[in-house]
mmCIF file of C-alpha atoms and ligand atoms in Angstrom:
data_model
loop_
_atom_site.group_PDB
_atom_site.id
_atom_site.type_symbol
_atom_site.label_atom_id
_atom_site.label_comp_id
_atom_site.label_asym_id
_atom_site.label_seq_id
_atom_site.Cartn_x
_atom_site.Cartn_y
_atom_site.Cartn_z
ATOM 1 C CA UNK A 44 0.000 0.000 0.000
ATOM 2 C CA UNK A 45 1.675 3.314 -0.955
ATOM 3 C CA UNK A 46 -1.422 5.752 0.104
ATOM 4 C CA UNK A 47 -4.290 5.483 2.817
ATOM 5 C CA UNK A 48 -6.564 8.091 2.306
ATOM 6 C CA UNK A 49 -9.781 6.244 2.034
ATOM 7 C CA UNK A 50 -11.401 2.876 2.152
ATOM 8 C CA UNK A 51 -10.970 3.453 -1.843
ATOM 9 C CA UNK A 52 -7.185 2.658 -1.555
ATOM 10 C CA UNK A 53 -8.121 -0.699 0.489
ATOM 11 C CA UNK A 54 -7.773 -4.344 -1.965
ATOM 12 C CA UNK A 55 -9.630 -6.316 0.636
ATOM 13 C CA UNK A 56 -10.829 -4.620 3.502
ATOM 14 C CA UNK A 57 -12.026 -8.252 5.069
ATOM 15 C CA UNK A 58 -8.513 -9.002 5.159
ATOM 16 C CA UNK A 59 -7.064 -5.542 6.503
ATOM 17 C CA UNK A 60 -9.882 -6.109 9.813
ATOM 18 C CA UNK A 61 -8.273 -9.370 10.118
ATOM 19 C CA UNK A 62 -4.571 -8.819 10.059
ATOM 20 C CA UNK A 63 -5.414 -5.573 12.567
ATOM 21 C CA UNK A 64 -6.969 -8.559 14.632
ATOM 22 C CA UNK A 65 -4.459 -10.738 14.130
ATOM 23 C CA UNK A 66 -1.843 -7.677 15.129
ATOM 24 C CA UNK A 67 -4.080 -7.139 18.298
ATOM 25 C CA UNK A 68 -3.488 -10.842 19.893
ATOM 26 C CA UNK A 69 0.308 -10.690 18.311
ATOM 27 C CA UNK A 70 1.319 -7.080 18.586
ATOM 28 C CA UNK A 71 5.162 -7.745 18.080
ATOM 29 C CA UNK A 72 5.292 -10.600 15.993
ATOM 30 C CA UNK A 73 6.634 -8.470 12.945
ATOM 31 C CA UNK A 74 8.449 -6.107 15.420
ATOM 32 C CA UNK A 75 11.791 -6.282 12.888
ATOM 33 C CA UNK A 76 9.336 -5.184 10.358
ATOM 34 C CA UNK A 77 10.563 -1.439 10.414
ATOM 35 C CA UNK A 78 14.059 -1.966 11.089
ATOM 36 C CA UNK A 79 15.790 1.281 10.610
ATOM 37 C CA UNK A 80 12.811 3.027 8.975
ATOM 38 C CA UNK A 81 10.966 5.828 9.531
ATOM 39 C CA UNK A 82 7.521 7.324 10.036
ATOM 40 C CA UNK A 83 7.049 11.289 10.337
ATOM 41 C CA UNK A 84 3.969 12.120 11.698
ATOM 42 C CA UNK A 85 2.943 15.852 10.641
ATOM 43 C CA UNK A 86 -0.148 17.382 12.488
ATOM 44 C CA UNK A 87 -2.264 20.678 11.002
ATOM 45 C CA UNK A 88 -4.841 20.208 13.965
ATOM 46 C CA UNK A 89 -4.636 18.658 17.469
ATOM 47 C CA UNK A 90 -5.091 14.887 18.495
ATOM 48 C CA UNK A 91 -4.733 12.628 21.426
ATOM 49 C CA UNK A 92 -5.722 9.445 19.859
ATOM 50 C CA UNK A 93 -4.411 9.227 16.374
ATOM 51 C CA UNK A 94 -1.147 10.619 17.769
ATOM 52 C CA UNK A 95 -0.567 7.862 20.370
ATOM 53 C CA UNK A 96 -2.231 4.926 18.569
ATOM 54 C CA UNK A 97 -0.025 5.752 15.421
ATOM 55 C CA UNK A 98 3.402 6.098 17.224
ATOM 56 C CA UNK A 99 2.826 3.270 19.743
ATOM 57 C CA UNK A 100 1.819 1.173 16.098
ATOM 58 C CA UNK A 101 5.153 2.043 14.964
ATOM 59 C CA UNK A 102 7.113 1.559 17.794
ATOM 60 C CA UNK A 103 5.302 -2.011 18.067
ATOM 61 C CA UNK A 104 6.865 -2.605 14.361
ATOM 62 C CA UNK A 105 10.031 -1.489 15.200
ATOM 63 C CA UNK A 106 10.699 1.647 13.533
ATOM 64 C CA UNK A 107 11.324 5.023 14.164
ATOM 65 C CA UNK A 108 8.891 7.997 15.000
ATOM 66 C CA UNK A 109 9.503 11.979 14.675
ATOM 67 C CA UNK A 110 6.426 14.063 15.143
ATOM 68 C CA UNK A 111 5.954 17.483 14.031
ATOM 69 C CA UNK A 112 2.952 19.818 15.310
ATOM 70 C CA UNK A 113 3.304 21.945 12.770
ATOM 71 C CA UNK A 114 0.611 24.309 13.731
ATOM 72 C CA UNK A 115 2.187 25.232 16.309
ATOM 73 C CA UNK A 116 6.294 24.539 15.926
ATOM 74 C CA UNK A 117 6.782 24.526 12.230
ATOM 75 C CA UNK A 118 6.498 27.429 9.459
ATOM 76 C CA UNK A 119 3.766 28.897 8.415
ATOM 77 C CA UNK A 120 2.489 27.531 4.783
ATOM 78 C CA UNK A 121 1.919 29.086 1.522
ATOM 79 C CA UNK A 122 -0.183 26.431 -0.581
ATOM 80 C CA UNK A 123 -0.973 28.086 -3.598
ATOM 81 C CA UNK A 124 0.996 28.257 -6.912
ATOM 82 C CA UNK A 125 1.632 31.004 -8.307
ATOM 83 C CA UNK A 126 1.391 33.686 -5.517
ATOM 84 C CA UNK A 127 4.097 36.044 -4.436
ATOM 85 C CA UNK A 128 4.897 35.222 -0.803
ATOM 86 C CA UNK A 129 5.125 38.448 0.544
ATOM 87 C CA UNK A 130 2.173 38.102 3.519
ATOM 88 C CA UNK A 131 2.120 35.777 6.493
ATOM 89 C CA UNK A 132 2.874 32.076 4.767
ATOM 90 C CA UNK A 133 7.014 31.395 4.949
ATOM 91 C CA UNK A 134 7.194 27.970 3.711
ATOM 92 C CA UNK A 135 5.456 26.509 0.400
ATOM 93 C CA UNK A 136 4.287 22.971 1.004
ATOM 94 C CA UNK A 137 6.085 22.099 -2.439
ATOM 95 C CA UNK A 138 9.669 22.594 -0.001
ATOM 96 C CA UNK A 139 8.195 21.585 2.839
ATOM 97 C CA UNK A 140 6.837 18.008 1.874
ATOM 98 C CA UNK A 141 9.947 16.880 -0.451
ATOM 99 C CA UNK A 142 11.990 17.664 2.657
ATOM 100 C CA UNK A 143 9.912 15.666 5.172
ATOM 101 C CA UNK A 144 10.176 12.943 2.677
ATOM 102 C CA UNK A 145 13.600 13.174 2.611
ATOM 103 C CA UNK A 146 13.446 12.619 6.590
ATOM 104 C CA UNK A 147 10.895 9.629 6.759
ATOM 105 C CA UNK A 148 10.209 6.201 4.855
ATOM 106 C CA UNK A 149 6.236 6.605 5.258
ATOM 107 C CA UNK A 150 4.656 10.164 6.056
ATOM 108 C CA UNK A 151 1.445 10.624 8.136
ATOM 109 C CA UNK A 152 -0.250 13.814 8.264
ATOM 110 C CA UNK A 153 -3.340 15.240 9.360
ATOM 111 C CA UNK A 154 -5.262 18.177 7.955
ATOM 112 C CA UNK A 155 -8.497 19.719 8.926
ATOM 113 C CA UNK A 156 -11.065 21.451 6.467
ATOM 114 C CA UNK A 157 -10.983 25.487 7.302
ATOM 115 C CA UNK A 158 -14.922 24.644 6.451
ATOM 116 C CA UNK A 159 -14.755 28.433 4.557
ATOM 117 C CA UNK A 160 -14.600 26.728 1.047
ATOM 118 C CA UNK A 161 -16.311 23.717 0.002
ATOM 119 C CA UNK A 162 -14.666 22.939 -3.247
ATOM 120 C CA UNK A 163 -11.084 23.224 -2.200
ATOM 121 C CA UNK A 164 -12.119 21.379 1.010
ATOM 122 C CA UNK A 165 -13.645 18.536 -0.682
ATOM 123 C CA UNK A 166 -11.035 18.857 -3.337
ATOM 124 C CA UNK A 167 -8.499 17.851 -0.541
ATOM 125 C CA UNK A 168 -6.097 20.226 -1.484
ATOM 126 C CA UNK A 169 -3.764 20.466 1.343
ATOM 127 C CA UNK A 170 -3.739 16.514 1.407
ATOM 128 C CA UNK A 171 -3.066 16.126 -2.095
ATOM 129 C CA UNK A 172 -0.468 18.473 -2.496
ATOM 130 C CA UNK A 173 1.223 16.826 0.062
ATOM 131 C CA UNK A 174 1.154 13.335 -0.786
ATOM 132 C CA UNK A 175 2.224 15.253 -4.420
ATOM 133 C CA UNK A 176 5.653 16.472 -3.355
ATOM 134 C CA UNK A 177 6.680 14.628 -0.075
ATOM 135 C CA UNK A 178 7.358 11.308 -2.558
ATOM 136 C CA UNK A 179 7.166 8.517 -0.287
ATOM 137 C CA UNK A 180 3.863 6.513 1.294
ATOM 138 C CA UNK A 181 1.134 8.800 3.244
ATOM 139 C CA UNK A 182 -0.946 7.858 5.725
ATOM 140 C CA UNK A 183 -3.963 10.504 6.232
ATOM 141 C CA UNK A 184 -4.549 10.685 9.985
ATOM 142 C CA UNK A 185 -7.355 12.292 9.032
ATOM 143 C CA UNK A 186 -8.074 14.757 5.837
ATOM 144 C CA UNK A 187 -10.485 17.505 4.950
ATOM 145 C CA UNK A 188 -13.078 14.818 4.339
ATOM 146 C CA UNK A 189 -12.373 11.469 5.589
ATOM 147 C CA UNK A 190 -10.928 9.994 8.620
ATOM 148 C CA UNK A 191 -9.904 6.564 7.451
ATOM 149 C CA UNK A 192 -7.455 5.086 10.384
ATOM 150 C CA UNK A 193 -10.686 5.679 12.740
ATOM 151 C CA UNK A 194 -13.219 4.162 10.290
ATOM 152 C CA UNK A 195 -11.092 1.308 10.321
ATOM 153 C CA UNK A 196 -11.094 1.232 13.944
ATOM 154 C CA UNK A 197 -14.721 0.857 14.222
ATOM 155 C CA UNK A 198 -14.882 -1.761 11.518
ATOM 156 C CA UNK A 199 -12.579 -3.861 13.764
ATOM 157 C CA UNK A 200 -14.534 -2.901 16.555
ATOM 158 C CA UNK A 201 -17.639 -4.164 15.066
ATOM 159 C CA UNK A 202 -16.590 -7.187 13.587
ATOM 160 C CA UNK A 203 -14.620 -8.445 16.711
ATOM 161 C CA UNK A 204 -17.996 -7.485 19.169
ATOM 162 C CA UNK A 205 -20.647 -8.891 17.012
ATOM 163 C CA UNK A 206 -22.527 -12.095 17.904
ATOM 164 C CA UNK A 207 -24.753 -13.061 15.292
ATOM 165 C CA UNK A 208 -28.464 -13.900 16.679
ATOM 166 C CA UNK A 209 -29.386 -17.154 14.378
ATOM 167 C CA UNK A 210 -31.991 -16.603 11.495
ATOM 168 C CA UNK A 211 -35.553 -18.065 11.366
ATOM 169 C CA UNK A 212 -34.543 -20.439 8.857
ATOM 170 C CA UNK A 213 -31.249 -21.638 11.469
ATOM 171 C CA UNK A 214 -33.727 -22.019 14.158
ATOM 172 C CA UNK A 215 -35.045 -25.297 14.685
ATOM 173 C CA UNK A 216 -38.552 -23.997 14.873
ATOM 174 C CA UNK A 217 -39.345 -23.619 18.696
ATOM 175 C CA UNK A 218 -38.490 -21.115 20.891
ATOM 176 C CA UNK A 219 -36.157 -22.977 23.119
ATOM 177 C CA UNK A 220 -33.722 -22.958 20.103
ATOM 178 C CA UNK A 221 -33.387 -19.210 21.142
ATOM 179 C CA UNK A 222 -32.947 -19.888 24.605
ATOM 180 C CA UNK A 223 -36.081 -18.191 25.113
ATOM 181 C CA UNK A 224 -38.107 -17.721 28.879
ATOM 182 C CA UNK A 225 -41.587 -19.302 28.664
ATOM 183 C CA UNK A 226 -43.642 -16.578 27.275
ATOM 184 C CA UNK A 227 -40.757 -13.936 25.961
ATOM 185 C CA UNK A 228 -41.159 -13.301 22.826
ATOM 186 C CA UNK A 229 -38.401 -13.416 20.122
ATOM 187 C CA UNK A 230 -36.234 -10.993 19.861
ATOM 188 C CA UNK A 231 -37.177 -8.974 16.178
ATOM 189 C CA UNK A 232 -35.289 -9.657 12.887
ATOM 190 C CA UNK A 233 -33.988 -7.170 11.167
ATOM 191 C CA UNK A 234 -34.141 -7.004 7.534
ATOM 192 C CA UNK A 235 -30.564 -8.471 7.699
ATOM 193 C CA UNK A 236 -31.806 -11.788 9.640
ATOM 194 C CA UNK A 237 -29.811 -10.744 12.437
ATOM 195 C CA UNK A 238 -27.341 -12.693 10.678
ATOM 196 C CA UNK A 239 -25.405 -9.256 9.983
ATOM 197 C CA UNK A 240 -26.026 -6.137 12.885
ATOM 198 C CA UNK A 241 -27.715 -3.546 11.995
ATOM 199 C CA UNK A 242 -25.554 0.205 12.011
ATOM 200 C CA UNK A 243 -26.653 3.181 12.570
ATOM 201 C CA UNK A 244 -24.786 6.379 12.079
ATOM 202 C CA UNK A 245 -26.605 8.803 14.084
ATOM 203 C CA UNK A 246 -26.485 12.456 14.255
ATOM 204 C CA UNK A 247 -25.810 14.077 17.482
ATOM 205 C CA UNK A 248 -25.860 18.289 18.403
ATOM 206 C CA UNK A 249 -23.417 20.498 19.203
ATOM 207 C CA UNK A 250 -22.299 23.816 19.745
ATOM 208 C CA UNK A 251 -19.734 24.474 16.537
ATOM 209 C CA UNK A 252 -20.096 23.316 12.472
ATOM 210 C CA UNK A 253 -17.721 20.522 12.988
ATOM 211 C CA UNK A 254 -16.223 18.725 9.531
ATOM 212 C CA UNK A 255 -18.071 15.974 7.830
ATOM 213 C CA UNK A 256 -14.903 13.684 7.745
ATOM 214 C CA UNK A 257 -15.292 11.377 10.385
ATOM 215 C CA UNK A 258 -19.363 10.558 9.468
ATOM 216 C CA UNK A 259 -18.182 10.723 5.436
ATOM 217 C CA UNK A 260 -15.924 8.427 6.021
ATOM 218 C CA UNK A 261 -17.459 6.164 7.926
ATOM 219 C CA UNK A 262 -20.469 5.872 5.791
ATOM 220 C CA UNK A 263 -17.998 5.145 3.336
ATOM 221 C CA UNK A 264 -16.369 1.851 4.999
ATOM 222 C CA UNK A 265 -19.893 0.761 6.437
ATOM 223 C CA UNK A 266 -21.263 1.111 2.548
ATOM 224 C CA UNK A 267 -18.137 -0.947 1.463
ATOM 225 C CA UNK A 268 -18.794 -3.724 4.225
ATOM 226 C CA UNK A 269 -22.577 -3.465 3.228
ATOM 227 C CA UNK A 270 -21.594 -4.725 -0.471
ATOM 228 C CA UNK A 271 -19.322 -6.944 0.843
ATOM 229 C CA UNK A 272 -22.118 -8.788 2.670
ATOM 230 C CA UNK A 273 -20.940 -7.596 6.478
ATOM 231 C CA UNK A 274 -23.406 -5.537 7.945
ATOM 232 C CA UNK A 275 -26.531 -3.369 7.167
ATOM 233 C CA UNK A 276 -26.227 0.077 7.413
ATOM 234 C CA UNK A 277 -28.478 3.308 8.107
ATOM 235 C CA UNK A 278 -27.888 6.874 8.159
ATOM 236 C CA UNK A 279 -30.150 9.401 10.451
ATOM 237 C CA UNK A 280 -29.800 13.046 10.489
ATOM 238 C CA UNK A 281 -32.464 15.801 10.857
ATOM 239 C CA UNK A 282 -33.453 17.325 6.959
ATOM 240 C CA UNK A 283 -30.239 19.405 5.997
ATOM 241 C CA UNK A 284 -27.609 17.782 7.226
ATOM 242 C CA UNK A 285 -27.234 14.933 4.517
ATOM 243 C CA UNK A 286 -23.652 13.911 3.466
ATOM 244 C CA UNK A 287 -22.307 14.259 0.019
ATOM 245 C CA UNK A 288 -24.123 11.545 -1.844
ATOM 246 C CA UNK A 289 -20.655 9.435 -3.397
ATOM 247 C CA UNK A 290 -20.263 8.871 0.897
ATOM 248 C CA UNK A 291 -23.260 7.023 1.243
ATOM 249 C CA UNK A 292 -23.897 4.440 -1.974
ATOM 250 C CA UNK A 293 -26.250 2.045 -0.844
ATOM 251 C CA UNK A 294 -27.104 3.307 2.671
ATOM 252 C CA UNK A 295 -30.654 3.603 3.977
ATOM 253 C CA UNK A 296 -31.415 7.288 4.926
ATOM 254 C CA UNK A 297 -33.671 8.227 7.809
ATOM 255 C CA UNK A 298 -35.055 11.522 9.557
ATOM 256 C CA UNK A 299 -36.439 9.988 11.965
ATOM 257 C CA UNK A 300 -33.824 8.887 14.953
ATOM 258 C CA UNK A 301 -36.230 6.833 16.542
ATOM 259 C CA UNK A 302 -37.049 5.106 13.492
ATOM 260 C CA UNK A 303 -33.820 4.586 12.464
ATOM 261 C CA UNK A 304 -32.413 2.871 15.779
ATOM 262 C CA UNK A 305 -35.356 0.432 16.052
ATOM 263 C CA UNK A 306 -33.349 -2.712 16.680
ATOM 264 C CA UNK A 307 -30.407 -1.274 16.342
ATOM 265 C CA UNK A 308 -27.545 -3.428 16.716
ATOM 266 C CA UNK A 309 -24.776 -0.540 16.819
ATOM 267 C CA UNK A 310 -25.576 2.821 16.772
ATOM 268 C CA UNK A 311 -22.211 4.950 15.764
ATOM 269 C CA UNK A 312 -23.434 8.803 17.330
ATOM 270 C CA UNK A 313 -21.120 11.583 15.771
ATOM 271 C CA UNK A 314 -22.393 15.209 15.329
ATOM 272 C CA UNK A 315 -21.210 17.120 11.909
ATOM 273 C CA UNK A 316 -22.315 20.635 10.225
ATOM 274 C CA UNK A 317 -24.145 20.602 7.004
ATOM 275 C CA UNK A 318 -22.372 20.055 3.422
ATOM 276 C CA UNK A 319 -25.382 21.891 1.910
ATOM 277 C CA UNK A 320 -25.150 25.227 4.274
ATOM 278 C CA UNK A 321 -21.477 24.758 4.207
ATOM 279 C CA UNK A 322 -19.446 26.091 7.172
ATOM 280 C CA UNK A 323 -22.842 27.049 8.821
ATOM 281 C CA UNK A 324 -24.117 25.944 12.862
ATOM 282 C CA UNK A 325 -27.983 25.404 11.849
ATOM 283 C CA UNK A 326 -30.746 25.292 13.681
ATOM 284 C CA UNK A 327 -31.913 21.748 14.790
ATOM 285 C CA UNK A 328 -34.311 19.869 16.170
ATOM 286 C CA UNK A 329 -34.976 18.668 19.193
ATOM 287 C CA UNK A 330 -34.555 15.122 20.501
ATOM 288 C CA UNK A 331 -31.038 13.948 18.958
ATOM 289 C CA UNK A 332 -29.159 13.053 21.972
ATOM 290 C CA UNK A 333 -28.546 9.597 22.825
ATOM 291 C CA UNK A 334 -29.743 8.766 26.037
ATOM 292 C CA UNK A 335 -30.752 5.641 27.645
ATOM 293 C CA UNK A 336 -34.608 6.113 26.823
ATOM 294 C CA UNK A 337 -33.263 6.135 23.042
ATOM 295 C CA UNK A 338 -31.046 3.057 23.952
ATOM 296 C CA UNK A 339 -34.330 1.270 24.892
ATOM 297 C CA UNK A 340 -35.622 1.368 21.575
ATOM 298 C CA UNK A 341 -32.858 -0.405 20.150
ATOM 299 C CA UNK A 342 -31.762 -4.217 20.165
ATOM 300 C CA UNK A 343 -29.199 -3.316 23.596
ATOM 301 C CA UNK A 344 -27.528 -1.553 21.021
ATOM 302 C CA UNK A 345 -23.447 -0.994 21.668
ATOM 303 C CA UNK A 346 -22.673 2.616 21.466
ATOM 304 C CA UNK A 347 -19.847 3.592 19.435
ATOM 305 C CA UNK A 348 -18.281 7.385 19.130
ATOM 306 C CA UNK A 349 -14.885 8.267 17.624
ATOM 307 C CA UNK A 350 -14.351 10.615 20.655
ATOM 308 C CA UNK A 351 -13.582 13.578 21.995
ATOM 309 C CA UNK A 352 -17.149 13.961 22.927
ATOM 310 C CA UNK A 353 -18.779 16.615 24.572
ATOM 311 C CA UNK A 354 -20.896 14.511 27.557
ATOM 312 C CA UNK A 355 -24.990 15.791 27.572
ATOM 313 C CA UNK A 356 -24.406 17.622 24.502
ATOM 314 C CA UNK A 357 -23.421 15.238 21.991
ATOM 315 C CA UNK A 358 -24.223 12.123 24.197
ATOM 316 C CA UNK A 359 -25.487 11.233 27.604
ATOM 317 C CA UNK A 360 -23.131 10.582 30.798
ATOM 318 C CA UNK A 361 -25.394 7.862 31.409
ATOM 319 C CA UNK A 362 -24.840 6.208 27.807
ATOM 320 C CA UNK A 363 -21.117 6.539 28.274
ATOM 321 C CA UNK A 364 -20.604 5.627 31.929
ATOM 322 C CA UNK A 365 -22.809 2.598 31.061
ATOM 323 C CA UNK A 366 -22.415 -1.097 29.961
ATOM 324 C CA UNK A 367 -23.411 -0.268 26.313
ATOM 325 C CA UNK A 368 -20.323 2.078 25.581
ATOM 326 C CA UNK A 369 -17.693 0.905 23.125
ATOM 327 C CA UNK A 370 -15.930 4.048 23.050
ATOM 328 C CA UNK A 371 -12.942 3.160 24.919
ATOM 329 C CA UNK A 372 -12.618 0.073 23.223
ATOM 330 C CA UNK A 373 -12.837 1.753 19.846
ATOM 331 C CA UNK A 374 -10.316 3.926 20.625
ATOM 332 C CA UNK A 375 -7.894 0.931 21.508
ATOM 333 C CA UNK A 376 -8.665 -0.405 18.533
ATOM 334 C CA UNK A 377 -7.262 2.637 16.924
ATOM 335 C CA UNK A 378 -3.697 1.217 17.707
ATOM 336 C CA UNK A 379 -4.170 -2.293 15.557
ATOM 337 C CA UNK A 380 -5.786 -0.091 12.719
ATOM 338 C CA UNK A 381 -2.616 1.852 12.698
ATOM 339 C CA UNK A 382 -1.101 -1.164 12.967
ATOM 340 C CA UNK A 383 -1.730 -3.103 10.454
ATOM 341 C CA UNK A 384 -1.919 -0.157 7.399
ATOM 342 C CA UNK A 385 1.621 0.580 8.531
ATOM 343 C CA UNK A 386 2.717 -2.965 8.262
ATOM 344 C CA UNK A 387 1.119 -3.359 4.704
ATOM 345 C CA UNK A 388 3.028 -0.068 3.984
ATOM 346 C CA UNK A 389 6.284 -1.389 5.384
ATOM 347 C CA UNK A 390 5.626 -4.626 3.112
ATOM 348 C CA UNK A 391 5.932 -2.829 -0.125
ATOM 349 C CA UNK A 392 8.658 -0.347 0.969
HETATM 350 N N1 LIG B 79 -10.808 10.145 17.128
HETATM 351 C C1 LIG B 79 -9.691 10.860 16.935
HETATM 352 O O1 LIG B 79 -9.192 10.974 15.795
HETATM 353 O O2 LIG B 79 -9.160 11.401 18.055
HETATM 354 P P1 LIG B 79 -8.029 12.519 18.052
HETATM 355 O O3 LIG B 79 -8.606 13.717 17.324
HETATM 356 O O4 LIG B 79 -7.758 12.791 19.504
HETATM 357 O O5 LIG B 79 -6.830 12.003 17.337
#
């Protein structure tokens, strides 16, 4: 693999969940792997997660790790051709990535949409030109408009929690096949049989117009595990706040949240502004936050959020503090994500 940018630059993503698994119960067993090569990490924006899960994923594989804040301890950037540099920018990214590729083996960076400009955001400027003129392997750690080491996190996550509830046509025709009390009802199939869980990708409020990259993207991986027979996916989000349309091929939409979570199996809650009103904080509606009385009308759904998250804003306490939270778990997962794209990196080095 030379680029990670998207679930697009994935062969097989079956087999990328399983060697991150296989990474997680081994995590040095290709610790010679990176021998005497290294990986810059360059971030735009802050992070606690993707910093620590990528290094440690290195380290783990034996190589080398410089990270540069660059908002904060590098030069300021000119990224436009053409333009006399005569204002604030010091630095053109066309110097600035060849010479960070002349540092590292395998590049990481991570670079935030300003959320001014839609085009050049979703054009992924910044990222492109940087994966243009570094010259060696990139690893987004999160772009403009997708977020791909954490949508393969909560693949993983998924696929190693699941328990598949047996369909009608596996039951042996009673109720005691199921395990069932005398007099419980079963519990309802899904469309999917219950064979596959049933995702959710819920909308949650907040207080800024955060970026669409963490929700485009995963929409993105839960479409590609839909096709590839893994799961069944849903999308709810109050009227305006739809993702770009090439994010979502094949997922069901819903404004309705109650709806939508009805037997649930995993419901992923992320807030994110609107691509329509671009860069705008819109009104909403009320009624978004996950709570327990939402959790109630879901299959004992497992609740999933990339994190940070702002608790009793974007989700309840209650929700997190409880039994049904993933989110820590997720986040470790974030290291065997890392993990394994930089060991199929490392492969073809
Ligand atoms: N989820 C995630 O990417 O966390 P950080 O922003 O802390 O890296």
């Amino acid at each position: 693999m030379k680029l990670f940018s998207s679930v697009h630059d994935v062969q097989d993503i079956k087999q990328l969940v399983a060697s991150a698994l296989a990474l997680k119960a081994s995590p040095y067993a290709h610790s010679d792997l990176g021998k005497n090569k290294t990986l810059g990490l360059v971030f735009m924006n802050p992070s606690l997660r993707t910093r620590l899960s990528t290094q440690k994923a290195a380290l783990n594989l034996g190589m080398n790790v410089m990270v540069m804040n660059m908002d904060k301890e590098g030069w300021a950037l000119e990224t436009q051709d053409g333009v006399i540099m005569n204002g604030t920018t010091v630095e053109h990214i066309r110097e600035a990535a060849a010479v960070m590729g002349e540092y590292c083996d395998i590049l990481g960076l991570r670079s935030f949409p300003k959320l001014q400009n839609r085009d050049e955001d979703y054009n992924e400027e910044f990222f492109n030109k940087f994966v243009k003129f570094c010259g060696v392997p990139v690893v987004s750690l999160e772009s403009a408009t997708r977020h791909p080491l954490q949508s393969l996190a909560d693949l993983v996550t998924i696929t190693e929690t699941w328990k598949p509830i047996p369909n009608p046509s596996q039951r042996e025709g009673s109720s005691k096949s199921l395990n069932l009390a005398e007099g419980e009802t079963p519990l309802p199939l899904g469309e999917a049989g219950r064979g596959l869980p049933k995702v959710v990708l819920a909308w949650a409020p907040h207080i800024k117009p955060l970026p669409q990259a963490v929700p485009n993207s995963f929409a993105e991986w839960m479409c590609k595990a839909q096709a590839e027979g893994m799961l069944d996916f849903t999308i709810a989000q109050p009227e305006g706040f739809e993702l770009e349309e090439s994010f979502t091929p094949g997922a069901k939409i819903s404004h309705n949240l109650d709806e939508a979570i009805a037997d649930a199996d995993y419901v992923y809650v992320k807030n994110w502004s609107s691509y329509k009103e671009y860069g705008k904080l819109l009104d909403f509606p009320e009624g978004w936050m996950m709570n327990n009385k939402k959790l109630s009308l879901t299959n004992n759904a497992k609740v999933m959020h990339c994190l940070p998250v702002r608790r009793d804003l974007e989700l309840a306490s209650e929700i997190l503090d409880g039994p049904n939270s993933l989110v820590i778990h997720e986040a470790g997962n974030r290291l065997w994500a890392a993990q394994a794209v930089l060991k199929a990196m490392l492969e073809e080095l």
